[in-house]
Coordinates of C-alpha atoms and ligand atoms in Angstrom, one line a residue:
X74 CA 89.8 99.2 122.7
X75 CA 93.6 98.9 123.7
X76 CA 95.1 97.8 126.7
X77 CA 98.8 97.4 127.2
X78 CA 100.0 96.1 129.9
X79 CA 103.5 96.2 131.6
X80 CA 105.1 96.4 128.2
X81 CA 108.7 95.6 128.0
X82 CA 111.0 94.8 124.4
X83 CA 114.5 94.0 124.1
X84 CA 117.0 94.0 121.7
X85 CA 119.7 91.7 123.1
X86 CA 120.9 93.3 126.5
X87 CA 119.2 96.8 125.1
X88 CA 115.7 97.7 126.9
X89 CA 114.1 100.0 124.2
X90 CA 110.4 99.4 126.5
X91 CA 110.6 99.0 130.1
X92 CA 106.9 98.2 131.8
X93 CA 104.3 100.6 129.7
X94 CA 100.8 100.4 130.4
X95 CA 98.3 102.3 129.2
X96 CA 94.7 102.1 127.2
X97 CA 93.6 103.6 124.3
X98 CA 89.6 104.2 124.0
X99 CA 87.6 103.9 120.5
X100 CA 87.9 106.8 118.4
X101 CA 90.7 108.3 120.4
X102 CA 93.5 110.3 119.1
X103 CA 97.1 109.8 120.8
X104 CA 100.4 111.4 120.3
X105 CA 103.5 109.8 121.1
X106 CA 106.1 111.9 121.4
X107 CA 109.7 111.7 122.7
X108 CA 113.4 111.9 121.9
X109 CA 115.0 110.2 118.9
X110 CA 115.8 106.6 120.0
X111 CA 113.4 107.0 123.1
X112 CA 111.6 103.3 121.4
X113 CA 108.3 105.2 120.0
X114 CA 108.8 103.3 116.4
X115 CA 109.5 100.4 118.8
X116 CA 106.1 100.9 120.6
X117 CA 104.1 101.4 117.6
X118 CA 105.3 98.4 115.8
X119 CA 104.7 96.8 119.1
X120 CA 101.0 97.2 118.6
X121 CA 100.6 95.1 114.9
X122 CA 102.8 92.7 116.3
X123 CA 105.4 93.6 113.8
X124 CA 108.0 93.3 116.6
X125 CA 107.6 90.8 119.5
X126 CA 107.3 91.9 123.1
X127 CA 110.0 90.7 125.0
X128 CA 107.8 90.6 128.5
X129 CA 103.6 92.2 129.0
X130 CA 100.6 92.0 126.9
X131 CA 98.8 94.1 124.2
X132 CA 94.8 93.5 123.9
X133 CA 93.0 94.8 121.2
X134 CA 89.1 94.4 121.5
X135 CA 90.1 91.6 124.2
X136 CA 92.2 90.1 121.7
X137 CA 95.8 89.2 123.3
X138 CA 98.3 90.0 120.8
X139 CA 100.7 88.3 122.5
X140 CA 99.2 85.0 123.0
X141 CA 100.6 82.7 120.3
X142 CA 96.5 81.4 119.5
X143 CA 95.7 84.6 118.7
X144 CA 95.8 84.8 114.8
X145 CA 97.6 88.1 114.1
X146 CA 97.2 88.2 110.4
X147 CA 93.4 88.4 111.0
X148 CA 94.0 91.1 114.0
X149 CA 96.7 93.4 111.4
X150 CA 94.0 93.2 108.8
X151 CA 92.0 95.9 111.3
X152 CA 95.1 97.7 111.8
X153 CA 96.2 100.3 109.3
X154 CA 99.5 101.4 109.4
X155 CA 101.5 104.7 107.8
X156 CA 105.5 104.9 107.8
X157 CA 107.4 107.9 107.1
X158 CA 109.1 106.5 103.9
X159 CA 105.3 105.5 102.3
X160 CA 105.8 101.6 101.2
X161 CA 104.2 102.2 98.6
X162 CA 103.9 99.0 95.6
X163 CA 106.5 101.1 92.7
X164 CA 104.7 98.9 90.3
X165 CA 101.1 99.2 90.8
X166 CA 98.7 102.6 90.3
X167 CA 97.8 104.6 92.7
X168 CA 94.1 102.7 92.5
X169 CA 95.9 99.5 92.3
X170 CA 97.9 100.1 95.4
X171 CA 94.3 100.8 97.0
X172 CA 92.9 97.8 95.6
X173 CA 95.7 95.4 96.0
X174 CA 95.2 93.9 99.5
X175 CA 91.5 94.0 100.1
X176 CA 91.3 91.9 96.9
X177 CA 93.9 89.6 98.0
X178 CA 93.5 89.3 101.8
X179 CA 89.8 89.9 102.3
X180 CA 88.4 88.4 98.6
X181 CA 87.0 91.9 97.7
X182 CA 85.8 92.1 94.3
X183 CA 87.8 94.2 91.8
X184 CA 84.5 96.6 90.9
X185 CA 83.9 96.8 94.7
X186 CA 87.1 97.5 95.8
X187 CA 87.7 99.7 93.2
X188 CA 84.3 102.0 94.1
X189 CA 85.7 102.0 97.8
X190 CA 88.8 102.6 96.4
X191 CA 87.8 105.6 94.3
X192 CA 86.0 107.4 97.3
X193 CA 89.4 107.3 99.0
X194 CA 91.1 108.8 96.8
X195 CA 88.4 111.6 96.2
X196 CA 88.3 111.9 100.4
X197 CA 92.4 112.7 99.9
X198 CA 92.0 114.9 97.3
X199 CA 93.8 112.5 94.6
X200 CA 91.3 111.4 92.2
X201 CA 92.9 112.8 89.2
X202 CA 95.7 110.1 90.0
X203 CA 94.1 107.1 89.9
X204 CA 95.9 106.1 87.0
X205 CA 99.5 107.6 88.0
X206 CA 102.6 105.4 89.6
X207 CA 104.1 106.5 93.0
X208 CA 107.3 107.5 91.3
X209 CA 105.4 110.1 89.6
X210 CA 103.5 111.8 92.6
X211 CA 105.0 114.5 95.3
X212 CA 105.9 113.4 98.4
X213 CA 102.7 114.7 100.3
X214 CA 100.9 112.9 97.7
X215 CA 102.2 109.7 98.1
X216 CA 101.9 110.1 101.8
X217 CA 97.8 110.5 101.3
X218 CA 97.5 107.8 98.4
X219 CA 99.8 105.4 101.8
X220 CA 96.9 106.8 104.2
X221 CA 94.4 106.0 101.3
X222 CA 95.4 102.5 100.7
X223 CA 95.4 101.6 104.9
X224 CA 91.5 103.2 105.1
X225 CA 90.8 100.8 102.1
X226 CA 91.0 97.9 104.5
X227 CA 88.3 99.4 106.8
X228 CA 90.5 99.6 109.8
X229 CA 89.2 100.0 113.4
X230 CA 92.8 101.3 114.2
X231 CA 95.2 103.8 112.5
X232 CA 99.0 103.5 113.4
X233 CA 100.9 106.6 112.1
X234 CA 104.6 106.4 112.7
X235 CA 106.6 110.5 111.7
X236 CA 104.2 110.3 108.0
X237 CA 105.3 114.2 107.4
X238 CA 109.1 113.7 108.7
X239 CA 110.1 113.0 105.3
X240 CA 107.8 115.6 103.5
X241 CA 109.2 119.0 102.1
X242 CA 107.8 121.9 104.6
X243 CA 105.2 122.8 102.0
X244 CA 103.6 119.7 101.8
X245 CA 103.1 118.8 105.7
X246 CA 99.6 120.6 105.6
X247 CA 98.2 119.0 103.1
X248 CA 98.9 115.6 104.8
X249 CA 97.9 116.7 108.5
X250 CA 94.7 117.7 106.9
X251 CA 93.9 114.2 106.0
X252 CA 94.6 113.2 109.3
X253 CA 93.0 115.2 111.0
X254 CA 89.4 114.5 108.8
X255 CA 90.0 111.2 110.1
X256 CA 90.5 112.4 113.7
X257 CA 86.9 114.2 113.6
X258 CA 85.6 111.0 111.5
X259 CA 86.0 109.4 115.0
X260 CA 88.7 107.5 113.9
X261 CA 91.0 105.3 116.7
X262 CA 94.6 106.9 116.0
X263 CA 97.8 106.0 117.6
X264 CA 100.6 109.0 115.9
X265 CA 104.0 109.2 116.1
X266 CA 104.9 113.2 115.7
X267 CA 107.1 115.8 115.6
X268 CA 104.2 118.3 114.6
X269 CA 103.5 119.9 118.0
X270 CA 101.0 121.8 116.3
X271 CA 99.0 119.0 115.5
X272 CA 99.7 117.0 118.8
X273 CA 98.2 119.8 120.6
X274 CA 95.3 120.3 118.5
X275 CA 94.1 117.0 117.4
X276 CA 95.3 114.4 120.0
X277 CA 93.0 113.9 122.8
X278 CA 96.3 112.5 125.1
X279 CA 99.9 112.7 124.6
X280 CA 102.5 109.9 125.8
X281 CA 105.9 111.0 126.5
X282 CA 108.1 108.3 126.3
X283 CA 111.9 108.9 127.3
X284 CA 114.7 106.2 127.3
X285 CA 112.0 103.4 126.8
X286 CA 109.3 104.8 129.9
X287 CA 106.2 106.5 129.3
X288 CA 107.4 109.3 131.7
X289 CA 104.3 111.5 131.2
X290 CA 100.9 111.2 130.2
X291 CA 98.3 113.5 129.6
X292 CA 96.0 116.1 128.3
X293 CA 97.8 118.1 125.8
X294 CA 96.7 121.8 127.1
X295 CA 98.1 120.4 130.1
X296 CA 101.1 118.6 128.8
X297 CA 102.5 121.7 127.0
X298 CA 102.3 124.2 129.2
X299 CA 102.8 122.0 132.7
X300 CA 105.0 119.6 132.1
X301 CA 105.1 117.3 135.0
X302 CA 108.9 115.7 134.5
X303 CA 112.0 117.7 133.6
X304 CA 112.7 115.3 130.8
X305 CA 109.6 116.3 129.2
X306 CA 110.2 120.3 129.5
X307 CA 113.8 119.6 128.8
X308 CA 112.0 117.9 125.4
X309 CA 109.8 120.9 125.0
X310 CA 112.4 123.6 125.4
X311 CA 114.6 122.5 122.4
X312 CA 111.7 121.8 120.1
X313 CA 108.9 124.5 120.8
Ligands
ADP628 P1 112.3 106.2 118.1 O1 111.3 105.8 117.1 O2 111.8 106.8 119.4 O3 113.4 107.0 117.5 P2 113.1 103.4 118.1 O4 111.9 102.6 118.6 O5 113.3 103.4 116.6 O6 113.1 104.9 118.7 O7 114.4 102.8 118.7 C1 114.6 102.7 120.1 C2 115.9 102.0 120.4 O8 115.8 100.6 119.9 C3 117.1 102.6 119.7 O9 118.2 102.5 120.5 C4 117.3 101.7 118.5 O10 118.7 101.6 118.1 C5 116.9 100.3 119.0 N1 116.3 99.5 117.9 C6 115.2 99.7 117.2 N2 114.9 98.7 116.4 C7 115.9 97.8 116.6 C8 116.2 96.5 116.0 N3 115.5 95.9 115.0 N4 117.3 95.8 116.4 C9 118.1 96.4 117.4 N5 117.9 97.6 118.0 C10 116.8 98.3 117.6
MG629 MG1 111.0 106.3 115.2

């Protein structure tokens, strides 16, 4: 479903990517894990086109991001994406934040999109707060009302970039249980994570990137317990 080939970004003279290729199949889960500053963010952003590849290619479903006649806002619309800070809309309910943008960007009725919407919300255990504003909801709420609002565009593939790193330890569960519904759902998911827990449980692969290069990639039974590169056990041993 996605193939990236020889991948490289810049920033100025700083090489955040340097040559990564790899594919993702349909209804696959993969980690990403890595260092602070090792370009994961950078990666994922990468693959909605929300930063520019300096040099290399990213096809979704044969569609080449990177070629300037591809029309991306068509391609992000089946790309749902889920930031540690939320992005919620402060001024819209928790239904209108589901509704807003299959109204606008597909043409969606408002009684349609606010059925789809509603099932969402039920799925993410937050039916109760249809009518409530972000400001007013827990973090881990606001996290599964974000999730919510991407499914509501009916997307083929789910971007998640640290969406518990900002959470209070209490509420990580309740948020890695909505991801990993979607996981069994067969859902294509691309996560940024520093949940070992859940990289090892749900993803079917793990990438390892360090300094910009995918160093390691593999199974995650295998991954945790044989690391192939010393960077990667290095990684391991601090954080496990
Ligand atoms: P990670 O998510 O693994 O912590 P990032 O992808 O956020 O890493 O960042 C990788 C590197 O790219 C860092 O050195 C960061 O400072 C740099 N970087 C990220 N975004 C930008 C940007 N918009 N402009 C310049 N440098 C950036
Ligand atoms: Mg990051």
């Amino acid at each position: 479903m996605i193939k990236v080939e020889k991948l490289s970004k810049k920033f100025g003279n700083n090489e955040v990517l340097h040559d990564i290729s790899t594919e993702i199949a349909k209804g696959e889960v993969v980690s990403i894990i890595g260092p602070s500053g090792s370009g994961k963010s950078t990666f994922l952003r990468c693959m909605n086109m929300l930063e520019t590849p300096t040099s290399g290619k990213i096809l979704i479903e044969n569609k080449d991001l990177t070629d300037s006649k591809t029309p991306i806002h068509k391609v992000r619309q089946q790309i749902g994406m889920v930031f540690q800070h939320f992005h919620l809309f402060p001024h819209l309910t928790v239904l209108e934040n589901l509704t807003y943008a299959p109204m606008k960007a597909k043409g969606i009725k408002k009684p349609v999109a606010e059925e789809k919407a509603r099932q969402l919300l039920k799925k993410v255990g937050l039916s109760e707060k249809e009518k409530a504003y972000p400001g007013s909801l827990s973090g881990g709420q606001k996290q599964r009302v974000a999730i919510a609002r991407a499914l509501a565009m009916e997307p083929e593939l789910m971007l998640f970039d640290e969406p518990t790193s900002a959470l209070d330890p209490e509420m990580v569960k309740e948020v890695l249980d909505v991801m990993k519904d979607l996981a069994k759902s067969g859902m294509t998911m691309v996560v940024v994570t520093h949940e070992m827990g859940f990289a090892r449980e749900v993803a079917d692969r793990i990438l390892f990137l360090d300094h910009g290069v995918l160093l390691e990639e593999g199974q995650p039974a295998e991954f945790f317990t044989q690391p192939k590169t010393v960077r990667a056990k290095e990684f391991l041993d601090k954080i496990l």
